[in-house]
Structure formats: structure tokens, C-alpha cells
XYZ file of N, CA and C in Angstrom:
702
model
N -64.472 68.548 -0.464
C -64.110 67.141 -0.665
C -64.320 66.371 0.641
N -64.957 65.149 0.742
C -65.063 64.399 1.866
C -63.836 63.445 2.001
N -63.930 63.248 3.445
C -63.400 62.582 4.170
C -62.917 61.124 3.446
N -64.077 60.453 2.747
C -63.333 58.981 1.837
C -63.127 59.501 0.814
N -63.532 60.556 0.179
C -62.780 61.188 -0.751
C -61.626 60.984 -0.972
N -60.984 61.965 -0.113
C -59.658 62.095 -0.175
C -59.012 61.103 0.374
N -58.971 60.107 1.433
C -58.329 58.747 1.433
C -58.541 58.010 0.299
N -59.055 58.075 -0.296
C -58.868 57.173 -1.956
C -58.352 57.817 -2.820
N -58.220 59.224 -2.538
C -57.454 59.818 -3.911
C -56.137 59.717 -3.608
N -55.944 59.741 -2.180
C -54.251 59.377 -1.490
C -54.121 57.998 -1.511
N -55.151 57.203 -1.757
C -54.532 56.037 -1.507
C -54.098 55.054 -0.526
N -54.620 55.657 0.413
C -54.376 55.405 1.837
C -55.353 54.621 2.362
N -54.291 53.399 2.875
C -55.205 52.577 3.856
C -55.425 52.032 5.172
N -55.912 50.930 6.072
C -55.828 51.179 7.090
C -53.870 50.881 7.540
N -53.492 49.977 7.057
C -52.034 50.083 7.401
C -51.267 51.118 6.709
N -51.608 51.647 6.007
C -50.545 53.169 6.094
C -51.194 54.106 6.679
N -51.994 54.456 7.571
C -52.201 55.473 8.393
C -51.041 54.531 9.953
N -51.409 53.247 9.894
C -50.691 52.290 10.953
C -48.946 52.929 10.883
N -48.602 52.535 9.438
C -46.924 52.709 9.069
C -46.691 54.708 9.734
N -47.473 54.921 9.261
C -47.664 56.470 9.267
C -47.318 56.807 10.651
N -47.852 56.370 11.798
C -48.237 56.502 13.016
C -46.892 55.752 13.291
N -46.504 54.922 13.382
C -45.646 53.911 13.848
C -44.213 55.241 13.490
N -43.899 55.615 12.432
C -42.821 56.167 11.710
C -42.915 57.650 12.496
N -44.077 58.169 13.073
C -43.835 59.462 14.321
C -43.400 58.727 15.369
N -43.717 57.291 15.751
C -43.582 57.122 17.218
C -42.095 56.797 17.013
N -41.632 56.408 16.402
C -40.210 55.789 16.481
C -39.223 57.210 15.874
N -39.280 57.989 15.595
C -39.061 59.123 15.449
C -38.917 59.808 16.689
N -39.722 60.272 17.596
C -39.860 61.128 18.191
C -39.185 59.910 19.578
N -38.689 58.540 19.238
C -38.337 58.023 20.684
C -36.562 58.589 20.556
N -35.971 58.704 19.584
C -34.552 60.142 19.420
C -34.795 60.942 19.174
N -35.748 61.992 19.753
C -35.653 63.494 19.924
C -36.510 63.668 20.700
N -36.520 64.514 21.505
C -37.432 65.257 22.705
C -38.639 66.517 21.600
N -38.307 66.333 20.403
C -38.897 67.339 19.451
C -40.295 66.485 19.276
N -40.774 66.873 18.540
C -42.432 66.363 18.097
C -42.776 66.954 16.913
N -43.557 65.758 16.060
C -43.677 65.916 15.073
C -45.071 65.603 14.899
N -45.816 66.459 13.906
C -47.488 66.339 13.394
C -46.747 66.571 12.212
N -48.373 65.477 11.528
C -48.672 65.147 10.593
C -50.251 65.641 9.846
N -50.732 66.415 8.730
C -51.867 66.929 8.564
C -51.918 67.034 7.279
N -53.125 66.263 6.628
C -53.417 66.652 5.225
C -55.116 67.532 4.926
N -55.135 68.307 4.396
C -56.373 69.444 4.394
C -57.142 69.289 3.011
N -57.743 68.759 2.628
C -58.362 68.640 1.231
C -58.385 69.979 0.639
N -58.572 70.770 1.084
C -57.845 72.093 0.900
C -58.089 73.196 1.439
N -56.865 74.442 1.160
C -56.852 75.110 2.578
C -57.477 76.351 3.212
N -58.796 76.947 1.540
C -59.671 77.957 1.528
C -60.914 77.588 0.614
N -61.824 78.304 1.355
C -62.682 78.374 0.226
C -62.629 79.538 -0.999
N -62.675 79.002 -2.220
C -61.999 79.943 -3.502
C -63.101 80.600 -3.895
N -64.407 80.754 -3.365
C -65.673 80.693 -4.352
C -65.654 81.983 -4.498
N -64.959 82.977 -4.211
C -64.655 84.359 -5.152
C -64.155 84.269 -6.536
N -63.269 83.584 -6.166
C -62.437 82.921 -8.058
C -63.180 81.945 -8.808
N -64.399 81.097 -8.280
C -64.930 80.417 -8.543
C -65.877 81.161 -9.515
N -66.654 82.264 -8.864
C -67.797 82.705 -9.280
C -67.642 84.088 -10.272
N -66.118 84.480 -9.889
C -65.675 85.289 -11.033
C -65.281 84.914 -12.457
N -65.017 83.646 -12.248
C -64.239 82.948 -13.715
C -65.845 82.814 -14.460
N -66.783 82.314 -13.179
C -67.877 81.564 -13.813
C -68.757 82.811 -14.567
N -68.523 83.914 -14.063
C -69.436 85.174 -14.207
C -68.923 85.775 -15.711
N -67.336 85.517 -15.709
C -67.034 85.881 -17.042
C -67.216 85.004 -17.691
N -67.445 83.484 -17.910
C -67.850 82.590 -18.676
C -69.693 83.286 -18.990
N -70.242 83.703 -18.236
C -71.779 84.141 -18.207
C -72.002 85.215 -19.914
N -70.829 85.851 -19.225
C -70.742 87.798 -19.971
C -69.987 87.015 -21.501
N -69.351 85.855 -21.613
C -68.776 85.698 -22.968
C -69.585 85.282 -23.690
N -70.779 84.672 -23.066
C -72.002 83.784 -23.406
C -72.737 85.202 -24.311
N -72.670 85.633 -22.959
C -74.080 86.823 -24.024
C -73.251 87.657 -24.821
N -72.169 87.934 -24.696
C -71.276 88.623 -26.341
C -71.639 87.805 -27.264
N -71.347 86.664 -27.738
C -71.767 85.536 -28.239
C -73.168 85.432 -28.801
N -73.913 86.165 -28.242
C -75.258 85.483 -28.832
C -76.085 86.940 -29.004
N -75.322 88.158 -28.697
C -75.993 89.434 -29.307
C -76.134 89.334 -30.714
N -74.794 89.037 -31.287
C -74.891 89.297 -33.059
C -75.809 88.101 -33.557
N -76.475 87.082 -32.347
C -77.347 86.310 -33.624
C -78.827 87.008 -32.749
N -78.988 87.671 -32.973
C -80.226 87.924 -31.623
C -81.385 87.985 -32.842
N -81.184 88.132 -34.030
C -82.264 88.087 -35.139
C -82.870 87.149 -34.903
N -81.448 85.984 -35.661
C -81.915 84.289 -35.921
C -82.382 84.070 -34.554
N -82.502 84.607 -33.036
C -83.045 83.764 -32.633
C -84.597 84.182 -32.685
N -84.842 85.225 -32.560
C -86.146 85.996 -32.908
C -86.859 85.141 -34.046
N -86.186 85.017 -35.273
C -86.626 84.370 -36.407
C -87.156 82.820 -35.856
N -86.151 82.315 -35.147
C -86.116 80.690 -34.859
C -87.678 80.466 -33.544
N -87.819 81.726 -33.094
C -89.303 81.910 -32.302
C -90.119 81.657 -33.231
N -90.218 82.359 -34.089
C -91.731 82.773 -35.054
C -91.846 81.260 -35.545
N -90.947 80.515 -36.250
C -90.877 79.205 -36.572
C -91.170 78.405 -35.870
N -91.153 78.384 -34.793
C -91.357 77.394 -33.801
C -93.013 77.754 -33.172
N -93.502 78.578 -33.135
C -94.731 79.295 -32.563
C -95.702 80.059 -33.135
N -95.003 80.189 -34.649
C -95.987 81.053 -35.908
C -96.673 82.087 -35.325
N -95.893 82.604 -34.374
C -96.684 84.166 -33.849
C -95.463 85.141 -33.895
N -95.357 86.542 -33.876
C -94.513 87.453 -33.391
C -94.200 87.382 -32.584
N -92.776 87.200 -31.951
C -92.170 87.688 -30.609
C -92.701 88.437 -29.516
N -93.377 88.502 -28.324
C -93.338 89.587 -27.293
C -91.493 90.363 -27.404
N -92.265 91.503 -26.835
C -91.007 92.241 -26.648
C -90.251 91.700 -25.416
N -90.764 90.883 -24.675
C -89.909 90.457 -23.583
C -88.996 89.066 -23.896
N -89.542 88.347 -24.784
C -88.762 87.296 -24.993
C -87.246 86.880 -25.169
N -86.524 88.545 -25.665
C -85.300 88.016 -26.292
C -84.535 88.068 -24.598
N -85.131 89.568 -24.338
C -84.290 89.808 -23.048
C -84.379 88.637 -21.807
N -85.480 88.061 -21.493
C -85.514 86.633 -21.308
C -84.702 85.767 -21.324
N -84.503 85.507 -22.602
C -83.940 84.286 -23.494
C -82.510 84.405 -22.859
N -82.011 85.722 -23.085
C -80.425 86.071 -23.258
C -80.167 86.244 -21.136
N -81.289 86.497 -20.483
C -81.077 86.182 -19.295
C -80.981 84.822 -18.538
N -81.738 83.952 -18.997
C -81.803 82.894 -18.679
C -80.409 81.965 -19.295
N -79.980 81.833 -20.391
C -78.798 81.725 -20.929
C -77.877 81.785 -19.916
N -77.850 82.996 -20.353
C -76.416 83.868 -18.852
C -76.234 82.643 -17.744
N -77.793 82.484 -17.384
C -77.886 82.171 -15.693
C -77.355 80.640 -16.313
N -77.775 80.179 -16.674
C -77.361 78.585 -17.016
C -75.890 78.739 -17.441
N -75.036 79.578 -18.242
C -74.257 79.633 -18.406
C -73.164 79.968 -16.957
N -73.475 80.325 -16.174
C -72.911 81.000 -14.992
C -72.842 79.924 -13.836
N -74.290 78.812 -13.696
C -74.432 78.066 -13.042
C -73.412 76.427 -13.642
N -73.317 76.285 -14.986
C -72.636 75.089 -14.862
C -71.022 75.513 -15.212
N -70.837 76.892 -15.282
C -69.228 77.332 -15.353
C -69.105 77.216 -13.920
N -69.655 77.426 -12.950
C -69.272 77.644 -11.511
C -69.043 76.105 -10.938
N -70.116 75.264 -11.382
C -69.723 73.959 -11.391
C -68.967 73.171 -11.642
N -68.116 73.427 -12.672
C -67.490 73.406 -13.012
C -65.888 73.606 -12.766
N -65.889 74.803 -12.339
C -65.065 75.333 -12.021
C -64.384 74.773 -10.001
N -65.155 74.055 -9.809
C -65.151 73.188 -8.042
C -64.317 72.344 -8.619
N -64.230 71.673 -9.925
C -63.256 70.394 -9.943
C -61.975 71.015 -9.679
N -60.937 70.235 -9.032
C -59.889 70.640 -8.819
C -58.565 70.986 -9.340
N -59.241 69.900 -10.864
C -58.138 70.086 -12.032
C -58.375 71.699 -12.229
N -59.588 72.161 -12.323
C -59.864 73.217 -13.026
C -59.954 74.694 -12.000
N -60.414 74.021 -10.884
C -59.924 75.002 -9.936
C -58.228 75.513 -9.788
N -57.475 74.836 -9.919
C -55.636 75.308 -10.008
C -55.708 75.686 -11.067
N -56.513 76.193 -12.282
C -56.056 76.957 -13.365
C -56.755 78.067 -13.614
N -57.602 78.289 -12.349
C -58.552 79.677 -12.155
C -57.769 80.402 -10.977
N -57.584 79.621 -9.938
C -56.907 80.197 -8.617
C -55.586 80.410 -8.911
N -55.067 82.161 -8.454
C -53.834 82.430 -9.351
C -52.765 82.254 -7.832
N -51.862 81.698 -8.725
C -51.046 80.664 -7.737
C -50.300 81.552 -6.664
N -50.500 82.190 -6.600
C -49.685 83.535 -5.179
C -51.121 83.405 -4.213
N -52.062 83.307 -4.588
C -53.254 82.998 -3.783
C -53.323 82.017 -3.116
N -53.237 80.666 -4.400
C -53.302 79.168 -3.749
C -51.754 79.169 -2.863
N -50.684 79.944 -3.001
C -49.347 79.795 -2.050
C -49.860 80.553 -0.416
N -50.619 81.170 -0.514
C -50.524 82.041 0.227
C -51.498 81.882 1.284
N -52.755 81.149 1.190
C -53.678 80.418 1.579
C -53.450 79.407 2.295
N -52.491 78.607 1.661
C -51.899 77.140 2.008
C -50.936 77.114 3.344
N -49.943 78.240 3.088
C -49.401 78.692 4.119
C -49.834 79.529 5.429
N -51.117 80.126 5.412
C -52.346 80.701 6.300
C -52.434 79.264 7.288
N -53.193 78.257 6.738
C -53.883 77.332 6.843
C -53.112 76.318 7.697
N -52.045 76.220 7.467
C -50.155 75.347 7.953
C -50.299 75.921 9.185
N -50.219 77.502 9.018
C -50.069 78.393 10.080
C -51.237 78.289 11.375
N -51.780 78.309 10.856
C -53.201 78.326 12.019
C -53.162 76.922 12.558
N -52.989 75.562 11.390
C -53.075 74.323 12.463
C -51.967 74.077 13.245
N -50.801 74.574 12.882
C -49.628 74.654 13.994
C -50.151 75.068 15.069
N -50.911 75.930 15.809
C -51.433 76.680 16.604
C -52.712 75.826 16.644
N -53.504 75.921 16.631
C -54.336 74.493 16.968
C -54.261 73.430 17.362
N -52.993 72.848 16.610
C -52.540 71.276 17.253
C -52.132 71.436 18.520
N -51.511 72.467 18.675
C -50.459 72.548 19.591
C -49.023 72.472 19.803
N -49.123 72.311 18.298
C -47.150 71.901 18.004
C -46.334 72.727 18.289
N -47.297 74.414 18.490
C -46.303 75.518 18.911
C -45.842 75.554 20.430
N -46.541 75.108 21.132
C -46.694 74.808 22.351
C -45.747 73.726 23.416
N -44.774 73.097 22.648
C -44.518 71.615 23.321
C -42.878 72.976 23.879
N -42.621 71.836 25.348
C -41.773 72.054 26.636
C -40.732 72.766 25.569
N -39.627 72.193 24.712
C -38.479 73.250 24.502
C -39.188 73.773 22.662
N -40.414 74.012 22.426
C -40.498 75.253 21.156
C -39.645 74.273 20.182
N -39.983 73.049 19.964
C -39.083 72.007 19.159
C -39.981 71.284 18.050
N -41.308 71.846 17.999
C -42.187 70.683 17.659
C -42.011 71.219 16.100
N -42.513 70.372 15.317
C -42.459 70.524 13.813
C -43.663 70.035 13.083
N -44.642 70.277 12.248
C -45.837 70.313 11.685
C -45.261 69.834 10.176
N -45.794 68.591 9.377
C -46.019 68.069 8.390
C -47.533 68.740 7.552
N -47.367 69.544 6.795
C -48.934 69.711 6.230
C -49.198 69.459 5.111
N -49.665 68.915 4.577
C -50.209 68.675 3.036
C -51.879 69.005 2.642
N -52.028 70.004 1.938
C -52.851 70.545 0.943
C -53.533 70.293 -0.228
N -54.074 69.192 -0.594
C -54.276 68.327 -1.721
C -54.612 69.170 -2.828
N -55.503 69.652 -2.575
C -56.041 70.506 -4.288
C -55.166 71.226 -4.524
N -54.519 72.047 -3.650
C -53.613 72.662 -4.403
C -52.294 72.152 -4.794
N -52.125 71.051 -4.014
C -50.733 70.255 -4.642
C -49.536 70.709 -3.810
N -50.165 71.442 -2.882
C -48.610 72.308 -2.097
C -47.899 71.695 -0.390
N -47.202 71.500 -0.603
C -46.651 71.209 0.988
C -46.052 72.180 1.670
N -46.053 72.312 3.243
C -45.478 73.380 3.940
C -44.765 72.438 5.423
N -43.611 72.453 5.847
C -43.032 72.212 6.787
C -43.094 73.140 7.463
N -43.680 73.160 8.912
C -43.660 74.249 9.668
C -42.509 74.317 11.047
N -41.965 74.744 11.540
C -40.865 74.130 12.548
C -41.183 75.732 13.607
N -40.905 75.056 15.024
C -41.218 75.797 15.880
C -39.795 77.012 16.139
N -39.736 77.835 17.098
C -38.753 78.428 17.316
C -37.683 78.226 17.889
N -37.753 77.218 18.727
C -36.299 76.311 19.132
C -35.566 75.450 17.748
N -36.757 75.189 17.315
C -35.806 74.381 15.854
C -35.514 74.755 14.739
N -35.827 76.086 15.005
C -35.516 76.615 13.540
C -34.422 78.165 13.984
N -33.584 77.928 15.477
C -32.484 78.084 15.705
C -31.299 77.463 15.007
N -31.788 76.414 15.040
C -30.726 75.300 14.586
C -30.729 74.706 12.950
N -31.960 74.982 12.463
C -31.691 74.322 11.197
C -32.407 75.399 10.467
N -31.748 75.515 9.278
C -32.306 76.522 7.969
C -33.751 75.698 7.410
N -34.602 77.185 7.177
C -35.752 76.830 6.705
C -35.913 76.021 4.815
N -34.390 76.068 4.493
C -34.124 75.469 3.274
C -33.742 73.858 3.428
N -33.382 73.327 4.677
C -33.623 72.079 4.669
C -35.294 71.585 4.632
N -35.855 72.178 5.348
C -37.180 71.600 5.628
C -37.902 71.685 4.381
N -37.667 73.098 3.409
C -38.538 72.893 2.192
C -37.662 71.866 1.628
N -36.432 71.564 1.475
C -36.235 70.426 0.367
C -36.867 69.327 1.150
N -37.172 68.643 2.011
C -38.080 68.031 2.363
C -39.276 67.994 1.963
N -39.695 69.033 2.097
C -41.161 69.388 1.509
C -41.644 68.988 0.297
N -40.419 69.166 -0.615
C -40.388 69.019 -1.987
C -39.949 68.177 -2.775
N -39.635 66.904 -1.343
C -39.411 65.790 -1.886
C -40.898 64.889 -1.463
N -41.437 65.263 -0.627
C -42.518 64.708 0.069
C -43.777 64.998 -0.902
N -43.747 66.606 -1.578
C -44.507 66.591 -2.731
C -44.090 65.283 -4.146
N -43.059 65.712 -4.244
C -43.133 64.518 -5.392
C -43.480 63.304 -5.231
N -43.173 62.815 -4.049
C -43.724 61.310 -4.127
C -45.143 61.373 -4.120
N -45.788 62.549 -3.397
C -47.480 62.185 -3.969
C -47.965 62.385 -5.171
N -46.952 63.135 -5.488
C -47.803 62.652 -7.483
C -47.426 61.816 -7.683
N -46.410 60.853 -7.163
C -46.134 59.527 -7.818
C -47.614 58.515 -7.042
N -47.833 58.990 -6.400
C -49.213 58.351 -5.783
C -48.709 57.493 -4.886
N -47.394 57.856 -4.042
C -46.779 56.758 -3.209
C -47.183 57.456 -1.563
N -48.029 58.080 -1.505
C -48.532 58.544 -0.191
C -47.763 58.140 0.840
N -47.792 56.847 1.341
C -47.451 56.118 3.128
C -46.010 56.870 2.769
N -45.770 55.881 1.781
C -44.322 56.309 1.566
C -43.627 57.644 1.770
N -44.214 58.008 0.896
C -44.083 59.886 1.124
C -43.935 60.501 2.425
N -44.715 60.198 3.218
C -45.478 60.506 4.724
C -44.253 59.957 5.513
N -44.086 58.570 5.231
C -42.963 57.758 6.559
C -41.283 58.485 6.117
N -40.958 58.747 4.499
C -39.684 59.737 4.436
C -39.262 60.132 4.998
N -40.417 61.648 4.875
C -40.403 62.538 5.135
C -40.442 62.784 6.618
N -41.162 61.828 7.679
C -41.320 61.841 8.930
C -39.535 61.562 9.448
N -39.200 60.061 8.565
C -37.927 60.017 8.993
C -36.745 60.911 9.211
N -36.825 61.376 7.860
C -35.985 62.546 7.484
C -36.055 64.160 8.838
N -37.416 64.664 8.838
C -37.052 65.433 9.949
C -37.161 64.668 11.261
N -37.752 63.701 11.809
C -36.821 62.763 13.174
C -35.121 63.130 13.348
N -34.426 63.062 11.768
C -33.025 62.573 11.763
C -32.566 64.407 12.108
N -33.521 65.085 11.889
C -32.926 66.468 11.816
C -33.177 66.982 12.976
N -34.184 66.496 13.650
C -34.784 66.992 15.138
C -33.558 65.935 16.325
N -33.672 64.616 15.839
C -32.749 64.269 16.842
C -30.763 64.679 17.024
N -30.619 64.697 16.237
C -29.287 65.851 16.268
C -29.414 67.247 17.139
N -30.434 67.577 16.598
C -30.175 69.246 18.075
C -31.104 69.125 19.422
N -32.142 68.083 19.107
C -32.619 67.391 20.580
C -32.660 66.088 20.993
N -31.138 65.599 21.229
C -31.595 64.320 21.249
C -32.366 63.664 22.623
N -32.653 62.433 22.269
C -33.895 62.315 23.629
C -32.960 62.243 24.948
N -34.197 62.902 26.625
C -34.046 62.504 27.597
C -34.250 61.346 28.621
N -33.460 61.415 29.433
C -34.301 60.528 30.456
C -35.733 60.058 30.552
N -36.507 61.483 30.423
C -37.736 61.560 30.579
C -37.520 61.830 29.310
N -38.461 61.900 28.173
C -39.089 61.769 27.269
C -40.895 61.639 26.312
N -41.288 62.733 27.087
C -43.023 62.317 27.266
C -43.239 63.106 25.983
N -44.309 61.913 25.334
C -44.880 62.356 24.061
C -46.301 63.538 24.382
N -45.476 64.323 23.748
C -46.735 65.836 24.201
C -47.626 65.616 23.037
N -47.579 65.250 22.153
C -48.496 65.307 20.865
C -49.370 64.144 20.358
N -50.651 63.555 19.785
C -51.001 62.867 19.352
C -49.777 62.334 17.891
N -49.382 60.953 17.601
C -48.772 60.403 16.762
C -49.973 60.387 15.571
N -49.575 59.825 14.374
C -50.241 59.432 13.369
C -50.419 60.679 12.391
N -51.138 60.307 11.327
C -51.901 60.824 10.236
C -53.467 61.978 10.641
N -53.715 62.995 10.637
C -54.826 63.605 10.660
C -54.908 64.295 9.986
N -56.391 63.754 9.176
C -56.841 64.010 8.585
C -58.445 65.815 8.504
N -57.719 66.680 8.240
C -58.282 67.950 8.677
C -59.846 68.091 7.777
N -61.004 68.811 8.131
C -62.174 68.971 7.625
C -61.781 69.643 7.046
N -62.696 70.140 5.937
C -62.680 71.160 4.499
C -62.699 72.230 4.957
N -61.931 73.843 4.667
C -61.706 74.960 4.904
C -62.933 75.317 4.998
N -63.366 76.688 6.341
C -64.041 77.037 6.223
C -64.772 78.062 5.638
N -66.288 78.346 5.612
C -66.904 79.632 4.318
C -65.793 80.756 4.945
């Protein structure tokens, strides 16, 4: 999925990436913690499940068309008033397959239809890989007191993951942050994105500034705003 892709399927425009950004900075000015924000169009490539669903769509094709393998023999001679080569049927029923295999696989990329091929301990498990690795990339694991906290959202698969570093997840149960999570999911099926995003930002601000509240010094270790991550790689 590209890049305007997915800002139009979120809905997102230039002032809610603005609200978005604004709602980390004012956040993070009561707590010494840090907060990222990351949405991934999604968080693997599936094309094992892709090409398996599509391969058994191939193999149902040719069950399907053994028991007429006469009529199609017959439907040759009619069309060409000659006898069949002996190579034609096996042909016929190969080429089939392949067309059958090529627009099931195609098929199978839409995303509605991809979450009902990809078996959901996979798409959970992927999503949370993916959380994991950009925590460590951004750098959120990294900030002065181990306080920083990662927003991730996963679009195709529909899944959210709050990630919280090891200083902050001294202090607060990993069951606050998923009910967060899972309030931040619902508002994007309501298609209320900014909204969703500025909550949810608020909400852990309010949880980060209670066990860090800000210092004297106070230096923002992290880029603020919305980022937007490239498509998982092969």
C-alpha cells in the first residue's frame, strides 16, 4: 500500500498530522517520558498465505473440471471439426490452473480478503514483531530514564500495540496501555483517526506524567508527530 494510500484511507490531513504533532509536544512538556507515534500499512509480507490460499483456489479449479474433461474434448471438435491432439486437454487444464492461481493470488492482496486468509495468531504475532523492531529503530528504547513509549498502528490488519519502555512499565501495568490500545483501535473504525491519535497520545502523557513528571531540564530526545512507516519488507 502507498504512502497516499493510506493517508486517505485514514483520513488524514495536513492539520491532523499538525493536531497530532502538537498533542506529543504538549504531552511530553509534563513528563520527562517520550512518546512516538507510527502507523505501518502493514507489518509483513503474507505472500506465503497469499499464494497458498491462491494455489488451493488453482487445485479446486482442476477438481472441478476433471469430471467434465469429455464435454470439453467434445466442445474442441465443435469448434475446430478436427480430433483433439493428445496434448490439448492437459494444456487446457494447465493453463486454467495458472489463470486460476494468478487472479486468486490477486486477489487475495486486497485487504478485506487478506484478514480472512491470514490466520489471526499470525497477523497478532507479526504486528507485534514489527511494534517491536520500530521501538528499537526509533529509538524510543533508548531515551535518558528507559521512559519512552511507542504508539503503533497496523492498518491491514486492524491491530494496535502500545509499546512502553522498562522504566515505565515498572510503574504501570501492561493492561492499562492495552485498554488504550483498544480504545485507540475503535475510534479508527469509526474513521475518527486525528482524534484517535490525539486521545490516545493524551491519555498515555497523563500516565507518563504521574511517574515522570517534568524537570528543570527537560530535552525532547525524540522526533514529535505522526510517522508514517514504508511497507514491510520481502
Amino acid at each position: 500500500m502507498k504512502y497516499k494510500t493510506l493517508i486517505k484511507k485514514l483520513k488524514l490531513k495536513d492539520e491532523d498530522f499538525a493536531a497530532i504533532k502538537k498533542a506529543v509536544a504538549d504531552a511530553e512538556t509534563k513528563t520527562t517520558g517520550e512518546i512516538a507515534v507510527a502507523v505501518t500499512p502493514e507489518s509483513a509480507r503474507y505472500c506465503f498465505w497469499e499464494l497458498l490460499a491462491a494455489d488451493c483456489v488453482g487445485m479446486l479449479v482442476l477438481l472441478c473440471m476433471i469430471p467434465f474433461s469429455q464435454k470439453i474434448l467434445e466442445l474442441y471438435r465443435r469448434l475446430y471439426w478436427q480430433n483433439e491432439p493428445s496434448w490439448i486437454l492437459p494444456v487446457f487444464f494447465i493453463v486454467s490452473c495458472l489463470a486460476a492461481v494468478l487472479i486468486a493470488f490477486y486477489i487475495a492482496n486486497i485487504p478485506v480478503i487478506d484478514r480472512l486468509i491470514i490466520p489471526r495468531s499470525v497477523r497478532k504475532t507479526c504486528v507485534t514483531n514489527r511494534a517491536f523492531r520500530y521501538f528499537t529503530e526509533s529509538g524510543v528504547y533508548d531515551t535518558a530514564e528507559h521512559s519512552g513509549i511507542l504508539i503503533f498502528v497496523s492498518y491491514m490488519e486492524r491491530q494496535v500495540r502500545i509499546v512502553a519502555d522498562s522504566g515505565i512499565s515498572k510503574h504501570i501495568s501492561q493492561d492499562l496501555w492495552n485498554l488504550i490500545a483498544d480504545e485507540l483501535a475503535e475510534n479508527l473504525r469509526k474513521g475518527e483517526a486525528s482524534k484517535a491519535f490525539v486521545t490516545a497520545i493524551e491519555k498515555c502523557g497523563q500516565l507518563l506524567a504521574e511517574n515522570f513528571p517534568p524537570r528543570e531540564e527537560n530535552p525532547n530526545e525524540l522526533p514529535d508527530g505522526l510517522v508514517i512507516l514504508e511497507d514491510a519488507e520481502w
